[in-house]
XYZ file of C-alpha atoms in Angstrom:
491
model
C 63.207 96.076 135.289
C 63.548 97.762 131.984
C 62.533 95.485 129.159
C 63.357 96.067 125.405
C 62.396 94.423 122.040
C 65.220 92.014 121.074
C 64.224 92.743 117.163
C 66.103 96.134 116.806
C 69.168 98.109 118.367
C 68.187 100.947 121.001
C 68.809 104.348 119.244
C 67.088 106.649 121.727
C 69.114 108.954 123.754
C 66.975 108.787 126.633
C 67.695 104.991 127.644
C 69.107 104.458 131.092
C 70.798 101.042 131.747
C 72.005 101.520 135.265
C 69.190 99.247 136.650
C 68.945 96.907 133.377
C 68.762 93.229 134.078
C 68.858 90.744 131.223
C 68.731 86.827 131.830
C 69.171 87.258 135.507
C 72.524 89.308 135.060
C 73.130 92.776 136.182
C 74.434 95.381 133.556
C 77.845 96.653 135.050
C 79.277 99.592 132.909
C 82.832 98.528 131.875
C 83.715 102.088 131.763
C 84.084 102.516 135.425
C 86.512 99.912 135.483
C 84.139 97.086 136.295
C 83.913 93.663 134.624
C 81.199 91.477 133.731
C 83.474 88.311 133.658
C 82.566 87.117 137.106
C 78.895 87.448 136.567
C 79.106 85.508 133.452
C 81.194 82.848 134.840
C 78.697 82.364 137.655
C 75.665 82.288 135.281
C 76.833 80.686 131.973
C 79.922 78.549 132.078
C 78.206 75.741 133.961
C 75.273 75.596 131.250
C 77.600 75.181 128.153
C 81.041 74.747 127.127
C 80.582 74.988 123.542
C 82.947 77.248 121.250
C 79.800 79.424 120.630
C 79.513 80.160 124.348
C 82.983 80.864 124.605
C 82.865 83.310 121.916
C 79.838 85.361 122.293
C 79.829 87.276 125.812
C 79.834 90.910 126.446
C 83.564 91.575 126.817
C 84.197 89.968 123.430
C 81.347 91.900 121.862
C 82.735 95.170 123.503
C 86.035 94.635 122.010
C 84.513 93.810 118.456
C 82.328 96.683 118.501
C 85.235 99.041 119.234
C 87.289 97.627 116.216
C 84.127 97.730 113.866
C 83.631 101.355 114.714
C 87.225 102.330 114.453
C 87.324 101.016 110.890
C 83.717 102.121 109.552
C 82.223 105.124 108.087
C 80.057 106.657 110.845
C 77.106 106.753 108.409
C 77.457 103.410 106.911
C 74.344 101.051 107.631
C 73.095 97.795 106.890
C 69.545 96.719 106.100
C 67.978 97.728 109.481
C 68.796 101.365 108.581
C 70.679 102.182 111.881
C 74.008 103.952 111.177
C 77.168 103.057 113.043
C 76.879 106.463 114.929
C 73.515 105.678 115.823
C 74.234 102.347 117.234
C 76.931 103.946 119.578
C 75.793 107.475 120.058
C 76.991 107.254 123.805
C 78.167 104.925 126.405
C 74.525 103.826 127.847
C 73.235 103.312 124.256
C 76.353 101.104 123.198
C 76.145 99.034 126.513
C 72.339 98.280 126.350
C 72.789 97.490 122.553
C 75.443 95.111 123.041
C 73.703 93.586 126.250
C 70.680 92.935 124.058
C 72.815 91.349 121.327
C 74.627 89.278 123.919
C 71.113 88.074 125.156
C 70.071 87.185 121.723
C 72.939 85.010 120.969
C 72.922 83.363 124.283
C 69.325 82.458 123.688
C 69.898 81.323 120.207
C 67.432 83.717 118.839
C 69.816 85.944 116.954
C 69.468 85.953 113.125
C 71.596 87.794 110.671
C 69.828 90.715 108.778
C 69.882 90.125 105.046
C 72.604 91.999 103.281
C 72.437 95.688 102.012
C 73.569 95.659 98.242
C 75.366 98.574 96.647
C 77.753 99.082 93.781
C 80.949 101.086 93.373
C 82.398 102.187 90.151
C 85.872 100.518 89.250
C 88.938 101.868 87.580
C 87.429 100.433 84.222
C 84.214 102.144 84.638
C 82.549 98.898 85.372
C 80.508 98.725 88.528
C 81.675 96.190 91.624
C 78.689 94.612 93.521
C 79.363 95.220 97.210
C 77.261 93.901 100.120
C 77.216 95.529 103.526
C 76.098 93.678 106.673
C 74.138 95.177 109.272
C 75.883 96.609 112.387
C 75.237 93.862 114.693
C 76.210 91.360 112.017
C 79.454 93.171 111.852
C 80.328 92.795 115.407
C 79.524 88.959 115.063
C 81.574 88.630 111.980
C 84.360 90.181 113.729
C 84.644 87.680 116.567
C 84.055 84.950 114.189
C 86.858 86.003 111.819
C 89.409 86.529 114.738
C 88.489 83.049 116.040
C 89.001 81.361 112.493
C 92.047 83.276 111.729
C 93.458 81.815 115.093
C 92.488 78.232 113.863
C 93.447 78.769 109.853
C 96.447 81.150 110.262
C 99.223 78.183 109.539
C 97.549 77.587 106.371
C 96.555 81.041 105.104
C 99.623 82.997 106.324
C 101.974 81.161 103.793
C 104.666 82.734 101.652
C 102.590 82.717 98.601
C 99.450 84.660 99.719
C 99.678 88.283 100.578
C 96.185 89.777 100.231
C 93.570 91.399 102.697
C 94.708 89.864 106.004
C 96.464 92.829 107.491
C 93.606 93.845 109.917
C 94.021 90.464 111.798
C 97.825 90.563 112.129
C 98.798 93.661 113.984
C 102.420 92.662 114.007
C 102.997 93.187 110.509
C 105.170 96.395 110.149
C 105.130 96.281 106.209
C 102.308 96.592 103.947
C 101.303 93.248 101.998
C 102.252 95.177 98.543
C 105.544 96.004 99.858
C 106.054 91.946 100.744
C 104.864 91.354 97.165
C 107.530 93.574 95.634
C 110.317 92.277 98.016
C 109.476 88.679 96.887
C 109.366 89.445 93.200
C 112.810 91.198 93.355
C 114.320 88.128 95.363
C 112.941 85.748 92.671
C 114.348 87.875 89.992
C 117.683 87.995 91.552
C 117.505 83.997 91.970
C 116.829 83.545 88.037
C 113.072 83.204 88.072
C 112.579 85.722 85.170
C 109.659 83.880 82.957
C 106.465 85.313 84.134
C 102.898 83.992 84.148
C 100.256 86.626 85.121
C 96.375 85.961 85.339
C 93.316 86.811 87.314
C 90.772 84.292 88.795
C 87.421 85.417 87.088
C 84.646 86.503 89.212
C 86.104 85.186 92.415
C 84.024 85.868 95.239
C 80.642 85.058 93.481
C 81.969 81.688 92.103
C 83.078 80.133 95.309
C 81.536 76.990 96.047
C 79.485 77.200 99.249
C 79.024 73.493 99.982
C 82.742 72.856 99.220
C 83.920 75.797 101.439
C 81.519 74.492 104.402
C 83.069 70.967 103.974
C 86.501 72.490 104.101
C 85.813 74.381 107.229
C 84.006 71.483 109.385
C 87.349 69.599 110.124
C 88.537 72.967 111.894
C 85.462 73.364 114.176
C 85.666 72.013 117.759
C 82.150 71.327 117.746
C 78.892 71.960 115.686
C 77.624 74.929 117.838
C 78.780 77.586 114.909
C 77.400 75.566 112.181
C 74.221 77.420 111.995
C 75.622 80.983 112.222
C 78.469 80.246 109.638
C 75.958 78.922 107.216
C 73.731 81.944 107.688
C 76.527 84.085 106.664
C 77.649 81.882 103.684
C 74.206 81.224 102.387
C 73.423 85.026 102.550
C 70.098 86.920 101.351
C 69.845 90.378 99.907
C 67.387 92.693 101.401
C 67.275 95.648 98.787
C 67.518 94.195 95.400
C 64.061 95.815 94.425
C 65.261 99.247 94.913
C 68.240 98.679 92.639
C 68.097 99.336 88.830
C 67.869 96.295 86.476
C 71.384 96.285 85.314
C 72.521 96.290 88.989
C 70.278 93.604 89.990
C 72.174 91.463 87.481
C 75.273 91.726 89.243
C 74.091 90.296 92.643
C 73.541 86.445 91.758
C 73.261 85.425 95.671
C 75.970 82.902 94.954
C 79.454 82.482 96.313
C 80.494 84.414 99.282
C 79.551 88.181 100.112
C 82.092 90.659 98.658
C 82.451 93.551 101.072
C 82.116 91.627 104.507
C 84.635 91.224 107.245
C 84.658 87.403 107.106
C 85.011 87.289 103.411
C 88.758 87.732 102.665
C 89.504 85.252 105.388
C 87.147 82.545 104.013
C 88.566 83.310 100.389
C 92.057 82.924 101.227
C 91.312 79.549 103.310
C 89.297 78.395 100.073
C 92.522 78.697 97.870
C 95.171 77.428 100.686
C 95.632 74.074 99.215
C 96.183 75.911 95.824
C 98.900 77.758 97.481
C 100.430 74.738 99.112
C 100.737 72.956 95.673
C 102.924 75.628 94.506
C 104.949 75.869 97.663
C 106.141 72.430 96.967
C 107.223 73.058 93.337
C 111.011 74.019 93.313
C 111.196 75.403 89.574
C 108.279 78.071 89.976
C 107.166 80.550 92.766
C 103.550 81.618 93.269
C 102.754 85.048 94.410
C 99.085 85.688 95.066
C 96.973 88.662 96.098
C 93.459 87.515 96.438
C 92.331 86.525 93.034
C 95.287 88.225 91.417
C 98.527 85.992 90.751
C 101.800 85.945 89.091
C 104.021 82.788 88.878
C 107.620 83.040 88.231
C 109.588 80.286 86.582
C 113.160 79.453 85.837
C 112.676 78.244 82.282
C 110.193 79.103 79.363
C 109.365 75.460 78.955
C 108.050 75.334 82.455
C 106.095 78.643 82.076
C 104.496 77.341 79.071
C 102.993 74.351 80.978
C 101.781 76.663 83.837
C 98.524 77.906 82.434
C 96.998 74.285 81.829
C 98.201 73.313 85.357
C 96.788 76.312 87.181
C 93.369 75.662 85.334
C 93.349 72.261 86.219
C 93.878 73.001 89.860
C 91.191 75.932 89.902
C 88.844 73.483 88.406
C 88.728 71.388 91.372
C 87.604 74.519 93.228
C 85.041 75.314 90.354
C 86.959 78.445 89.410
C 88.451 79.622 86.136
C 91.078 81.988 84.860
C 90.219 85.372 83.116
C 91.577 84.817 79.626
C 91.833 88.834 78.888
C 94.203 89.241 81.918
C 96.537 86.139 81.282
C 100.103 87.419 80.176
C 103.515 85.816 79.552
C 106.435 87.484 79.749
C 110.209 87.856 80.520
C 110.674 90.182 83.466
C 114.330 91.114 82.728
C 113.298 92.295 79.150
C 110.085 93.803 79.350
C 107.969 95.526 82.312
C 104.588 94.066 83.620
C 101.648 95.488 85.557
C 100.710 93.893 88.886
C 98.273 95.395 91.667
C 98.406 98.790 90.208
C 102.133 99.144 89.799
C 104.258 99.112 86.823
C 107.272 96.891 87.686
C 110.312 97.132 85.451
C 113.182 94.653 86.506
C 115.345 95.204 83.587
C 118.931 95.505 84.756
C 119.435 98.732 83.000
C 116.026 100.266 84.489
C 115.027 98.390 87.633
C 112.024 100.811 88.545
C 108.628 100.410 90.162
C 106.075 102.968 89.823
C 102.346 103.742 89.986
C 100.473 103.293 86.895
C 99.532 106.316 85.084
C 95.904 105.216 84.960
C 95.651 104.718 88.698
C 96.763 108.339 89.298
C 93.980 109.534 86.694
C 91.670 107.368 88.338
C 92.636 109.136 91.877
C 92.271 112.596 90.318
C 88.744 111.417 88.834
C 87.455 110.563 92.350
C 88.735 113.650 93.910
C 86.937 115.499 91.220
C 83.829 113.553 91.922
C 84.105 114.507 95.450
C 84.009 118.331 94.782
C 81.306 117.924 92.030
C 77.970 119.476 92.723
C 76.075 116.971 90.724
C 77.786 114.119 92.874
C 77.665 115.796 96.217
C 75.825 112.789 97.618
C 78.962 110.755 97.010
C 80.452 112.800 100.008
C 77.642 114.146 101.971
C 75.395 111.233 102.428
C 73.335 112.339 105.124
C 69.965 110.889 104.152
C 69.364 108.820 107.279
C 70.613 111.411 109.606
C 68.449 114.294 108.177
C 65.285 112.060 108.111
C 65.610 111.281 111.760
C 67.087 114.701 112.712
C 70.246 113.154 114.206
C 73.329 114.698 112.651
C 76.692 113.552 113.473
C 78.660 115.952 115.598
C 81.181 118.023 113.991
C 83.838 116.572 116.427
C 82.996 113.075 115.511
C 83.364 114.006 112.042
C 86.897 115.213 112.210
C 87.852 112.746 115.106
C 90.611 111.123 112.837
C 91.678 114.220 110.931
C 95.051 115.781 111.269
C 95.047 118.350 113.899
C 96.077 121.096 111.461
C 93.092 120.739 109.466
C 90.879 120.710 112.980
C 92.533 124.097 113.722
C 91.735 125.400 110.043
C 88.140 124.255 110.195
C 87.616 125.884 113.794
C 89.377 129.216 112.581
C 86.927 129.178 109.578
C 83.784 128.994 111.696
C 81.945 126.895 109.026
C 78.198 127.088 109.663
C 77.414 124.263 107.138
C 78.477 120.916 108.057
C 79.291 120.124 104.339
C 82.521 121.573 104.928
C 83.425 119.081 107.775
C 82.136 116.003 105.593
C 84.610 117.213 102.859
C 87.570 117.548 104.983
C 87.192 114.388 106.613
C 86.856 112.377 103.520
C 89.645 114.027 101.606
C 92.057 113.154 104.213
C 90.636 109.534 104.649
C 91.153 109.073 100.655
C 94.703 110.632 100.845
C 95.665 108.562 103.882
C 94.431 105.552 102.334
C 95.976 106.290 98.975
C 99.310 107.160 100.352
C 99.318 104.154 102.760
C 98.962 101.914 99.818
C 101.338 103.630 97.027
C 103.585 106.104 98.811
C 106.588 103.778 98.591
C 106.342 103.900 94.792
C 105.165 107.515 93.915
C 107.739 109.590 92.298
C 108.168 113.320 93.014
C 106.359 114.118 89.903
C 103.540 111.896 90.851
C 103.209 113.605 94.399
C 103.596 117.030 92.909
C 100.505 116.248 90.463
C 98.404 114.850 93.442
C 99.283 117.943 95.721
C 98.751 120.380 93.149
C 95.509 119.010 91.741
C 94.119 118.376 95.273
C 94.837 122.015 96.759
C 93.307 123.243 93.391
C 90.224 121.670 93.843
C 90.250 122.675 97.592
C 90.789 126.242 96.790
C 88.090 126.463 94.110
C 85.529 124.894 96.392
C 86.081 126.839 99.298
C 86.104 130.141 97.273
C 82.651 129.374 96.098
C 81.656 129.217 99.930
C 83.468 132.520 100.407
C 85.962 131.064 102.532
C 89.113 131.791 100.690
C 91.410 133.139 103.543
C 93.742 130.937 105.192
C 94.001 128.333 102.459
C 95.953 125.184 103.548
C 99.659 125.058 102.622
C 100.731 122.378 99.912
C 102.458 120.692 102.782
C 99.162 119.603 104.292
C 98.345 117.447 101.148
C 101.940 115.506 101.030
C 102.441 112.096 101.982
C 104.558 113.090 104.918
C 101.396 114.548 106.622
C 99.675 111.265 106.376
C 101.753 108.851 108.426
C 100.564 105.530 109.687
C 100.665 106.873 113.470
C 98.085 109.354 112.599
C 95.642 106.483 112.497
C 93.632 107.853 109.560
C 90.857 105.500 108.158
C 90.628 104.602 104.407
C 87.535 106.157 102.701
C 84.585 103.880 102.912
C 81.410 104.428 100.894
């Protein structure tokens, strides 16, 4: 019998799992159409019937792993240093890693890794703190998220909240931002024209952990998940010492971790009674996208009392409004900005378009991708080089449109940099178009297409690959439809 340490996932290609036996259970490859369900039923179902045991078994881990891998950057990693690609290099490695994870969960020896901290630049040039869980923690969080979503869906899927829940509801055919705009139009037509707009200050880090756990307990069938939930909410950060002093100040180890699979669900649940209060009001309408919110009222008098009312409700949650982002307007007389869109509901205009600063920020991000001094932003392969385990080119361009794949093949690039660049440009365009496309004007699209292709031509001429430059059509929104299943850029 092959024995392995339960401390770290397997990344060695030579591992064979055909005769692996764990906890009296023989591993059977699910790739051959066989199932571990019968084996699990015989060995474990009679031992315990807790929610924990119903959730954490091989088939569930396998499904969660596929979902995590589909959404992740192949080179993203947590505090263990193991990348997504290394964790699932081939079917045998993936199977053994998932069996080891299952055994740790069954034996209750599983403990989450500390989070890996890093920052990303926001559109206002400030840094946003992000916490990245380890690969195995993402798998477990995915299972927990789906479980709690099934329990909490009646509360968080209300007509006031629209943010960050698309990944759990596959039946949605319209994006959350399209639903927001539709509701704003409907409210305006019904006479809700007095607007109050604001933002919850420092939302994720200021969520009260004890209050959140208290709110969750009534929805738990038993206490089997208490320990693992507390581990994720009362998280630790593993690499603070490697960050600069200014970056360390951003990570205060309070609230819930921003950047984790579980966090948007918990954040929406934390404010569900805030949403319910306004759903019961007949003279105002709340529209909330995570920490961004607008409230539309029928009269100016009602709107003038809204700010104090909102703040009193948020005080119960130990939250506060951001004063510098609080505005009051009459939407049939002047435009307002919300979620990166400039919304003008004046009868003579009635237009919705992307804010100019968002387009400029997008152009800056593209420029940074091609910039030599910021090459790491695109070609972060430090881990792969150190272990001499480069990601195959076919994996890099797995979700790239076939036209780009053919172009890359025809060019016969000897350097992998070109493959990384093509993949990340396509992912960035797909994510950006997927969010803003319904509200982009022809002029906006022309600017984006021209600028992207211009940078592209300049870069590849430097590599002396100037022939067969892709056409303008390859950079247009029509080239990045949802059915292409392109992922958003993740750094």
